[in-house]
Coordinates of C-alpha atoms in Angstrom, one line a residue:
X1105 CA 48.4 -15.6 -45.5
X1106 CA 45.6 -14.6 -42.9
X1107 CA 46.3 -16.6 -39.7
X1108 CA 43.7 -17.4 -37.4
X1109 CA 43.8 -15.9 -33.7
X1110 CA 43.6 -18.7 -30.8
X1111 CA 40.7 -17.7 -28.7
X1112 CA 42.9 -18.1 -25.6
X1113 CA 45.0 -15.1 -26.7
X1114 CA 42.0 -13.2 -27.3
X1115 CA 41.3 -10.1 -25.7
X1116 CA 37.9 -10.5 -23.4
X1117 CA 34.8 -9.3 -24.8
X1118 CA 32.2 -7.2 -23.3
X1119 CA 29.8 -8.5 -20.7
X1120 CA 26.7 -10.4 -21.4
X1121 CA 24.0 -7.4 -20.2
X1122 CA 22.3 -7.6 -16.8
X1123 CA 18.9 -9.4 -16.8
X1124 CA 16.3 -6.7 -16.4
X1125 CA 14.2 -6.5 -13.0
X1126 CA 10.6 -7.3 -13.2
X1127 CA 8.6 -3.6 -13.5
X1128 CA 5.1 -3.2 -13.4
X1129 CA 3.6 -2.8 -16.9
X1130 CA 1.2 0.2 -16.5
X1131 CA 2.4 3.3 -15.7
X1132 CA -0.2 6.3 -14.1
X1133 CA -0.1 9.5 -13.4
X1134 CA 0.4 10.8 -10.0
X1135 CA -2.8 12.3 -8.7
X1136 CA -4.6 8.7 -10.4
X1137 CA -2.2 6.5 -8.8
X1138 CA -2.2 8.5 -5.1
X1139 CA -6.0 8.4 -5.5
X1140 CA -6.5 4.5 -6.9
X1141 CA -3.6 3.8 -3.6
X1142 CA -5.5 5.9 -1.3
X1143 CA -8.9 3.9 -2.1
X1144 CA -7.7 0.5 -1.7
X1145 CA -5.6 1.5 1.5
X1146 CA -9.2 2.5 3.4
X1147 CA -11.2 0.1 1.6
X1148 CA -9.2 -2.8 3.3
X1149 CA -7.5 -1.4 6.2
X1150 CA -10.0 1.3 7.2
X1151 CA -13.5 0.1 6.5
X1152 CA -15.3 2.9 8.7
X1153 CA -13.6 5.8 6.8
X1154 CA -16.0 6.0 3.8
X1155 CA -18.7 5.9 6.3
X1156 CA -16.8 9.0 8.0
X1157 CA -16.3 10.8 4.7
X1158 CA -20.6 10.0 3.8
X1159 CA -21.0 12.0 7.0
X1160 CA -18.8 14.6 6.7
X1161 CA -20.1 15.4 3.4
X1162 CA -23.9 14.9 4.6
X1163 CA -23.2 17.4 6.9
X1164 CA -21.7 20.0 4.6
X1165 CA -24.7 19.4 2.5
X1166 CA -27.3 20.6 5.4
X1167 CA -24.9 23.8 6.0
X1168 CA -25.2 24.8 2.1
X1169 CA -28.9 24.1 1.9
X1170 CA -28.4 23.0 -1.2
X1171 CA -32.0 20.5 -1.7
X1172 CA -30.2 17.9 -4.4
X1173 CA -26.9 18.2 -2.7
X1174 CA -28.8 17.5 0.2
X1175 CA -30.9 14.2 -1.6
X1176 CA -27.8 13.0 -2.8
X1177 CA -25.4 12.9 0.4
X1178 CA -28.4 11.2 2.4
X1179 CA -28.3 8.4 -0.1
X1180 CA -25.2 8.1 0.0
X1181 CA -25.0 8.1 3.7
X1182 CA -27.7 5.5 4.3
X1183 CA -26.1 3.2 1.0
X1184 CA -22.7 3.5 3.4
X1185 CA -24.6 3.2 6.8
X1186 CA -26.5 -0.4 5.1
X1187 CA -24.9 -3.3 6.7
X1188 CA -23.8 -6.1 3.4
X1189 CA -24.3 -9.9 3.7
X1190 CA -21.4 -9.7 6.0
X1191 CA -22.5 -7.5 8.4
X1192 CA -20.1 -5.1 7.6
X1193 CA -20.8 -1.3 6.9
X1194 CA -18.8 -0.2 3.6
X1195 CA -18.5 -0.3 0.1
X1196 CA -16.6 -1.0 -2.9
X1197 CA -15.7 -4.6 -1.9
X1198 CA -12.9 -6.4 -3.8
X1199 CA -14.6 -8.0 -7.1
X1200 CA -16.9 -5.7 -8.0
X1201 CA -16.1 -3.7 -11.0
X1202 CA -15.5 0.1 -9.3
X1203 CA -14.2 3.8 -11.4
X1204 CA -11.3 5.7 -10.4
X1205 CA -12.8 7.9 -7.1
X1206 CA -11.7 10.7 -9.6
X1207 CA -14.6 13.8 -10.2
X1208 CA -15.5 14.1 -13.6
X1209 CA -14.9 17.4 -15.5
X1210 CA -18.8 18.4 -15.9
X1211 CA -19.5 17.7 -12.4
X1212 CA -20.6 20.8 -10.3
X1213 CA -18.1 21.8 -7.5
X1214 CA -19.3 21.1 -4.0
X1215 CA -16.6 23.4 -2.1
X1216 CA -17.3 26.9 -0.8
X1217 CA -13.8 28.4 -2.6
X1218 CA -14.1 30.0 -5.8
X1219 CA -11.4 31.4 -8.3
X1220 CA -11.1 35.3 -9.3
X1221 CA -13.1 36.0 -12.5
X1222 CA -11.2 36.5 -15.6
X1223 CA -11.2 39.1 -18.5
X1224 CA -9.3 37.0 -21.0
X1225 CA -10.6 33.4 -22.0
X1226 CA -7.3 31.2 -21.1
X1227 CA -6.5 28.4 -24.6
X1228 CA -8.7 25.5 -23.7
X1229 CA -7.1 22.6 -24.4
X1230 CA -8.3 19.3 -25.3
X1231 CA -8.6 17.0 -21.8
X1232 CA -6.5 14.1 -22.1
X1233 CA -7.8 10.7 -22.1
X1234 CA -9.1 9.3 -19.2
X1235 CA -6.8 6.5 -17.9
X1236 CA -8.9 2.6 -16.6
X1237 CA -7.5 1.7 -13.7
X1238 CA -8.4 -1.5 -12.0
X1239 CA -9.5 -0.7 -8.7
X1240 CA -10.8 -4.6 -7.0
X1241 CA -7.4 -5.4 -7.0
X1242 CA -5.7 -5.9 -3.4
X1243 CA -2.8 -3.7 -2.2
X1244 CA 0.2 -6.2 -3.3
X1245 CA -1.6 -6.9 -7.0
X1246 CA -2.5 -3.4 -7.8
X1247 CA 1.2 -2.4 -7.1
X1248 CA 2.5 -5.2 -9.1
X1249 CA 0.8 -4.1 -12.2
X1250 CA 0.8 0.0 -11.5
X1251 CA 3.5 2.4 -11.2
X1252 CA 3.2 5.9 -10.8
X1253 CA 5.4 7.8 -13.4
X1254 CA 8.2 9.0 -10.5
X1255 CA 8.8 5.4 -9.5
X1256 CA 8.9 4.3 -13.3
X1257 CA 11.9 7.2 -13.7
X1258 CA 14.0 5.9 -10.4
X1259 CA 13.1 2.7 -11.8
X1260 CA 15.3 3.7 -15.0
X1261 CA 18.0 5.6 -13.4
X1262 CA 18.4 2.1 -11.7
X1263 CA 18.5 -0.2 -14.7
X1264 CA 20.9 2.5 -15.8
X1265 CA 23.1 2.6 -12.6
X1266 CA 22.6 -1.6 -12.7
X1267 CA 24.3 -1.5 -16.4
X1268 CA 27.4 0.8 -15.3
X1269 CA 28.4 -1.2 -12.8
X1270 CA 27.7 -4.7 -14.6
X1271 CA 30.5 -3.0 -17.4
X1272 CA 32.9 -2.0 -14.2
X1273 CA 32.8 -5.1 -12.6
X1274 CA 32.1 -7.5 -15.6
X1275 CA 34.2 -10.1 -13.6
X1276 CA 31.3 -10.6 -11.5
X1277 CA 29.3 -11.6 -14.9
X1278 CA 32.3 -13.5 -16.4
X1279 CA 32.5 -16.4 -14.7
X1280 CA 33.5 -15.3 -11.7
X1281 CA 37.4 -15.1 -13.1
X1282 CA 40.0 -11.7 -13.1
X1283 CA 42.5 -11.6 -15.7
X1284 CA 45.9 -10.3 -14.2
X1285 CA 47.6 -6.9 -15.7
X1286 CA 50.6 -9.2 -17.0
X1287 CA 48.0 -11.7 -18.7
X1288 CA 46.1 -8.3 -20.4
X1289 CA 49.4 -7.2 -21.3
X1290 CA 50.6 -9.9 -22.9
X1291 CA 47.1 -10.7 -24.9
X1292 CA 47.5 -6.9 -26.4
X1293 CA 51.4 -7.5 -27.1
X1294 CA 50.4 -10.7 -28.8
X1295 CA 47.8 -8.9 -30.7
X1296 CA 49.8 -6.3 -32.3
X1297 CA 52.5 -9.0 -33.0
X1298 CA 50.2 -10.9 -34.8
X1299 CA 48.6 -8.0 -36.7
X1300 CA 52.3 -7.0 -38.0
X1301 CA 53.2 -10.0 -39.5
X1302 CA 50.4 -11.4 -40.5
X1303 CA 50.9 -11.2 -44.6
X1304 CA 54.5 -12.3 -44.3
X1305 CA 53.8 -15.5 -42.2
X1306 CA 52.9 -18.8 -43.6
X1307 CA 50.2 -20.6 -42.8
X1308 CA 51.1 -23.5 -40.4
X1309 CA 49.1 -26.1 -39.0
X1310 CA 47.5 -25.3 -35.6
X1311 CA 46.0 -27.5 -33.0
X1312 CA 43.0 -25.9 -32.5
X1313 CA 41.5 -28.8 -29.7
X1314 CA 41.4 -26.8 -26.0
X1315 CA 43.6 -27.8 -23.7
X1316 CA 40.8 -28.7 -21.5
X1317 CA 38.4 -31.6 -22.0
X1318 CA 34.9 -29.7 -22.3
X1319 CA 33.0 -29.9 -19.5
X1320 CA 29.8 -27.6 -17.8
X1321 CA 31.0 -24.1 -16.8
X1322 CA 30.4 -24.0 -12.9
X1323 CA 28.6 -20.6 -12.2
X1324 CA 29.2 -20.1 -8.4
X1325 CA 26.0 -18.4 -7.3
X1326 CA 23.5 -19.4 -4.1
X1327 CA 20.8 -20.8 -5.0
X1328 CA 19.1 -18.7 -2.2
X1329 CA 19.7 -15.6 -4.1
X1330 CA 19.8 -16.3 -7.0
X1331 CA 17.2 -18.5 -9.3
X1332 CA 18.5 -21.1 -12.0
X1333 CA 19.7 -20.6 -15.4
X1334 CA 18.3 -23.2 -16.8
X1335 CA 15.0 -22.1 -16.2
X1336 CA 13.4 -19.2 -18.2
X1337 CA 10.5 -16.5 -17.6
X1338 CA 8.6 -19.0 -20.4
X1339 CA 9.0 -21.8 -18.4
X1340 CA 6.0 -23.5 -17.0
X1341 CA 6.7 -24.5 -13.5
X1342 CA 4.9 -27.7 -11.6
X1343 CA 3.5 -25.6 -9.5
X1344 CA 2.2 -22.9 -11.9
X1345 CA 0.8 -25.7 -13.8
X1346 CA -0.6 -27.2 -10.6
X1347 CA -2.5 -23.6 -10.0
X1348 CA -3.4 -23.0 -13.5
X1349 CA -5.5 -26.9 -13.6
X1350 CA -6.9 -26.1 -10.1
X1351 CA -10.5 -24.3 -10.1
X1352 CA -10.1 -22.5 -7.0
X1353 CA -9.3 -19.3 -6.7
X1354 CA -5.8 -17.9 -6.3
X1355 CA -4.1 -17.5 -3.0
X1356 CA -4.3 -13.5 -1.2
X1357 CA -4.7 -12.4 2.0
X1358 CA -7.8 -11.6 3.2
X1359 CA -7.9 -8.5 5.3
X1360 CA -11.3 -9.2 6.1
X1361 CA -10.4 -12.4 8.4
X1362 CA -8.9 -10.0 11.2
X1363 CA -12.1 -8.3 12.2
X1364 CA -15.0 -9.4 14.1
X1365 CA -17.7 -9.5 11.9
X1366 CA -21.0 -7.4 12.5
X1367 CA -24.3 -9.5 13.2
X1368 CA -27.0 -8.4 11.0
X1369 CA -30.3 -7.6 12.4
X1370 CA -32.6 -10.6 12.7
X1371 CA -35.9 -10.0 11.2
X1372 CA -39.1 -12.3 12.2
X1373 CA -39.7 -14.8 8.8
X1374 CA -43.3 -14.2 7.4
X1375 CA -45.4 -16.9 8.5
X1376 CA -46.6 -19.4 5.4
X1377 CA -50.1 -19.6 6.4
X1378 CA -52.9 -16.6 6.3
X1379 CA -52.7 -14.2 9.3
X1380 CA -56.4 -13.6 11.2
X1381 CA -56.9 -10.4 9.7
X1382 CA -56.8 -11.9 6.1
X1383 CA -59.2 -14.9 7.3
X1384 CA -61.7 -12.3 8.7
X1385 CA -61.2 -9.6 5.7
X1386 CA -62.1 -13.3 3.1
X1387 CA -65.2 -13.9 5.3
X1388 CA -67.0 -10.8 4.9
X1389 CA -66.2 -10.6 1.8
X1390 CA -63.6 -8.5 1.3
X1391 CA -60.3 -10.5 -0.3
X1392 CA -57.0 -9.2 -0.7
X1393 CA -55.7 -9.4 -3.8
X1394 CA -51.7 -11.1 -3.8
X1395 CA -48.6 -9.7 -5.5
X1396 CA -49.6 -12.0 -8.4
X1397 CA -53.2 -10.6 -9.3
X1398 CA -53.9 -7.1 -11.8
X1399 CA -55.8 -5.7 -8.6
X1400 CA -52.9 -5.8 -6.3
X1401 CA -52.1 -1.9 -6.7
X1402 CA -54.6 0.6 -8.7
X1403 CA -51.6 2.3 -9.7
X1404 CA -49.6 -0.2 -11.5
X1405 CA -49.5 -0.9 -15.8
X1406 CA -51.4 -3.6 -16.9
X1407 CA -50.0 -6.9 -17.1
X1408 CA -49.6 -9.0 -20.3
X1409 CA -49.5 -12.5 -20.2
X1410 CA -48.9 -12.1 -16.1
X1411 CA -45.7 -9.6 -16.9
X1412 CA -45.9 -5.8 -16.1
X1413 CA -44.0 -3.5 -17.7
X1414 CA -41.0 -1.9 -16.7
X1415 CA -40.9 1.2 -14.6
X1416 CA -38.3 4.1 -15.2
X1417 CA -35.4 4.5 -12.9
X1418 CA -36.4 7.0 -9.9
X1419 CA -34.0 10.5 -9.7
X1420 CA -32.4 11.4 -6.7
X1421 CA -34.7 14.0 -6.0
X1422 CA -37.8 11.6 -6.3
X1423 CA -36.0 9.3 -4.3
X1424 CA -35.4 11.9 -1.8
X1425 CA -39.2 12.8 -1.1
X1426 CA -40.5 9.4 -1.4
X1427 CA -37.9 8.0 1.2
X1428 CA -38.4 11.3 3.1
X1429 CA -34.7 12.4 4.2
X1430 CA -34.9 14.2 7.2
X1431 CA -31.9 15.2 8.0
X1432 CA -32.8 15.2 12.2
X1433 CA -33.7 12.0 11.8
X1434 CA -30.3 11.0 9.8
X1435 CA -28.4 13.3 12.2
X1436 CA -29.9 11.6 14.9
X1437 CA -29.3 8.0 13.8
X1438 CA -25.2 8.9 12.9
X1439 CA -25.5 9.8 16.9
X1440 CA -26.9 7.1 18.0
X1441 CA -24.6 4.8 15.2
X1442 CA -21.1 6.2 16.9
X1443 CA -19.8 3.1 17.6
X1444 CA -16.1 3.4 19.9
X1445 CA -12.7 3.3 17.9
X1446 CA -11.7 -0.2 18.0
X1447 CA -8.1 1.3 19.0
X1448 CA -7.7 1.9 22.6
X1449 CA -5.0 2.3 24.9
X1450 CA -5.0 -0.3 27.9
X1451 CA -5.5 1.0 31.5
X1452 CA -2.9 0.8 34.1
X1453 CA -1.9 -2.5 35.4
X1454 CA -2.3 -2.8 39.2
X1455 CA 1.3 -3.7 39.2
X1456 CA 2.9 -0.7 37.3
X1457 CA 0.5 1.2 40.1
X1458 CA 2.0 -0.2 42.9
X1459 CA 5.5 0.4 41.5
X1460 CA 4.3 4.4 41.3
X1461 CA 3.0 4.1 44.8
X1462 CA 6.6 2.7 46.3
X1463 CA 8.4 5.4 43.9
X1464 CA 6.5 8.2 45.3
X1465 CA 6.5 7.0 48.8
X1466 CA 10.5 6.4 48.6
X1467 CA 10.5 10.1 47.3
X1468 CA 8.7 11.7 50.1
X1469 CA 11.0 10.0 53.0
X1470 CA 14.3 10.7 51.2
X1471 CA 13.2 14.5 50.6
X1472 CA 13.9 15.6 53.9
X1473 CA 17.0 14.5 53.8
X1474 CA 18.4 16.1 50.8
X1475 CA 16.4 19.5 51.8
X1476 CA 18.5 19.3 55.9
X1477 CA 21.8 18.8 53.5
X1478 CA 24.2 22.2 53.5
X1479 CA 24.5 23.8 50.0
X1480 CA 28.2 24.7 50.5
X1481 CA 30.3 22.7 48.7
X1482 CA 32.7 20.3 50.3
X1483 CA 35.8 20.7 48.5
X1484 CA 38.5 18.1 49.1
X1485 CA 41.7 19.2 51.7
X1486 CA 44.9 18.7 51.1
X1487 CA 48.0 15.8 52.0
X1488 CA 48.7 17.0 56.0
X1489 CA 52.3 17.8 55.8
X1490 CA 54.6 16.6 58.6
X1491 CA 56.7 19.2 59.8
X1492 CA 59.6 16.6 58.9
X1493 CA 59.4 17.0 55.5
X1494 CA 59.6 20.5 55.6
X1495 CA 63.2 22.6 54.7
X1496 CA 65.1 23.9 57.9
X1497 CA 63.5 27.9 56.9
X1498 CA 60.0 26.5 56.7
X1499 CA 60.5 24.9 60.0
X1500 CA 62.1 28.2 61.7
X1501 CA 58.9 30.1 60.1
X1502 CA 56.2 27.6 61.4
X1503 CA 58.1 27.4 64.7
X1504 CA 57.8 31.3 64.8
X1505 CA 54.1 31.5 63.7
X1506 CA 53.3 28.8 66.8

């Protein structure tokens, strides 16, 4: 008869596996994710860089003389140079929906470098698919939900060096309990024992009840380090729910709250009431039409119903000579814009200059000193020997030399 093995002669069992580490979910590419990095990095850290770069690239422009290259880096320039409702002078401000600062494939190169003509057509192939990437996240959210494709492989190689060491040490995951070689020893001896005669012993009656009343298994692990067990990745918290009811925004660290911000010019309010010029100009007869009246402008579409139609969206190039770039005027303005780098280094204290002083001055009256000093060296003499403690042929020989 088939006998039942006790389960505290039973060998031990493999180790639970290790609880895998939280990973971001999207993995990029590495030029998208250096790029997206990159962008948030000097959008909240270095705010005057995209006004730098606007320049830089303004000025290329003028050296190509390139007329829409020109157009286009001007508007750019003054967009960057614009002071926002802040005061401060840069784009791409957290919550606005932005693209990857990626160029597209059609766009026209703007370098000076070309490649070496070829004979042969090279096999096209078929460009891959653009990736989204979310870039009005901050620094800490935008890591937590993207990983570049090197970090995702060291990420494996870890969960993999994480799993080989939870199967070499699966004490540590057991409990917290060794078995000893004698008690191992004994469980495999009793094993094979009970394998051999197994169809030739009778079935007898076996107290199966543990020796032990049951009680909770104590798992002896800091809270500090590590969380609880009883609570799962599914589990609503009181605080989570607390956030999730609240309707204002989440907590992040505002970057913007350790700079001065930039007053904006102060412009004089239109007055409410008719200046003299328009009093004068009604008098002799000769009223302006408002913003709200067909003879405003000569120019504009006819209104229906008080509503004009819709004008088409200006080019760049129409924007250019309607706004007039000149680009000594714009060169001119970045001059007189150059505002001093916020980092400096602080001047000498008037104490650290007084310690020079009393260094120097201590120098110059112990120089002379040294310099009078004689540059042969001193070398130590030897014990004087008494003539006493010399032997009786030493003493004939000095007595002989005088």
């Amino acid at each position: 008869a088939l006998v039942k093995r006790s389960a505290d002669v039973a060998l031990m069992g493999p180790p639970p596996p290790p609880k895998r580490i939280k990973r971001p979910s999207t993995v990029l590419d590495e030029d998208t994710y250096t790029k997206a990095l990159s962008h948030i990095i000097a959008r909240d850290f270095f705010p005057g860089l995209q006004e730098t770069e606007a320049q830089q690239e303004y000025l290329d422009a003028l050296e190509s003389k390139d007329g829409a290259w020109i157009a286009e880096a001007g508007q750019t320039l003054t967009q960057a140079m614009t002071p926002g409702p802040d005061g401060r002078r840069y784009r791409g401000r957290r919550g606005t929906s932005m693209a990857p600062m990626m160029a597209a494939a059609h766009a026209t190169p703007r370098d000076w470098t070309a490649d070496t003509p070829r004979t042969v057509a090279e096999s096209v192939e078929e460009p891959e698919k653009a990736q989204h990437v979310d870039l009005s996240l901050s620094l800490s959210a935008f890591q937590a939900k993207y990983t570049s494709e090197d970090n995702e492989s060291f990420n494996a190689l870890l969960d993999k060096q994480n799993n080989k060491r939870a199967e070499n040490y699966a004490w540590a995951w057991n409990e917290n309990k060794i078995l000893a070689p004698r008690q191992i020893a004994y469980r495999e001896r009793q094993a094979k024992l009970e394998a051999s005669r197994a169809e030739s012993q009778l079935q007898v009656y076996e107290d199966t009840r543990p020796a032990m009343p049951e009680h909770k298994v104590s798992a002896p692990r800091n809270a500090l380090m590590f969380i609880p067990d009883s609570i799962e990745d599914s589990q609503v918290t009181v605080s989570q729910a607390a956030e999730a009811r609240s309707n204002a925004p989440p907590k992040a660290v505002l970057h913007d709250n350790t700079r001065m911000p930039i007053a904006a010019p102060v412009e004089p309010p239109i007055p409410p009431s008719p200046s003299m010029s328009a009093i004068d100009a009604a008098i002799a007869g000769r009223p302006r039409p408002t913003h709200s009246e067909a003879g405003y402008i000569g120019s504009e579409t006819p209104r229906v119903a008080g509503y004009a139609f819709v004008d088409a969206e200006p080019t760049s190039a129409e924007l250019a000579a309607k706004h007039g770039y000149d680009p000594s005027s714009l060169l001119s303005q970045i001059a007189a814009d150059a505002s001093p780098s916020p980092f400096k280094i602080n001047e000498v204290s008037t104490r650290e200059a007084l310690h020079h002083r009393l260094v120097d001055k201590h120098k110059q009256s112990t120089r002379p000193v040294e310099d009078a000093r004689s540059p042969i060296p001193r070398f130590l003499s030897g014990a004087k020997k008494k003539p006493g403690s010399l032997t009786p042929a030493a003493q004939r020989l000095l007595g002989e030399i005088g």
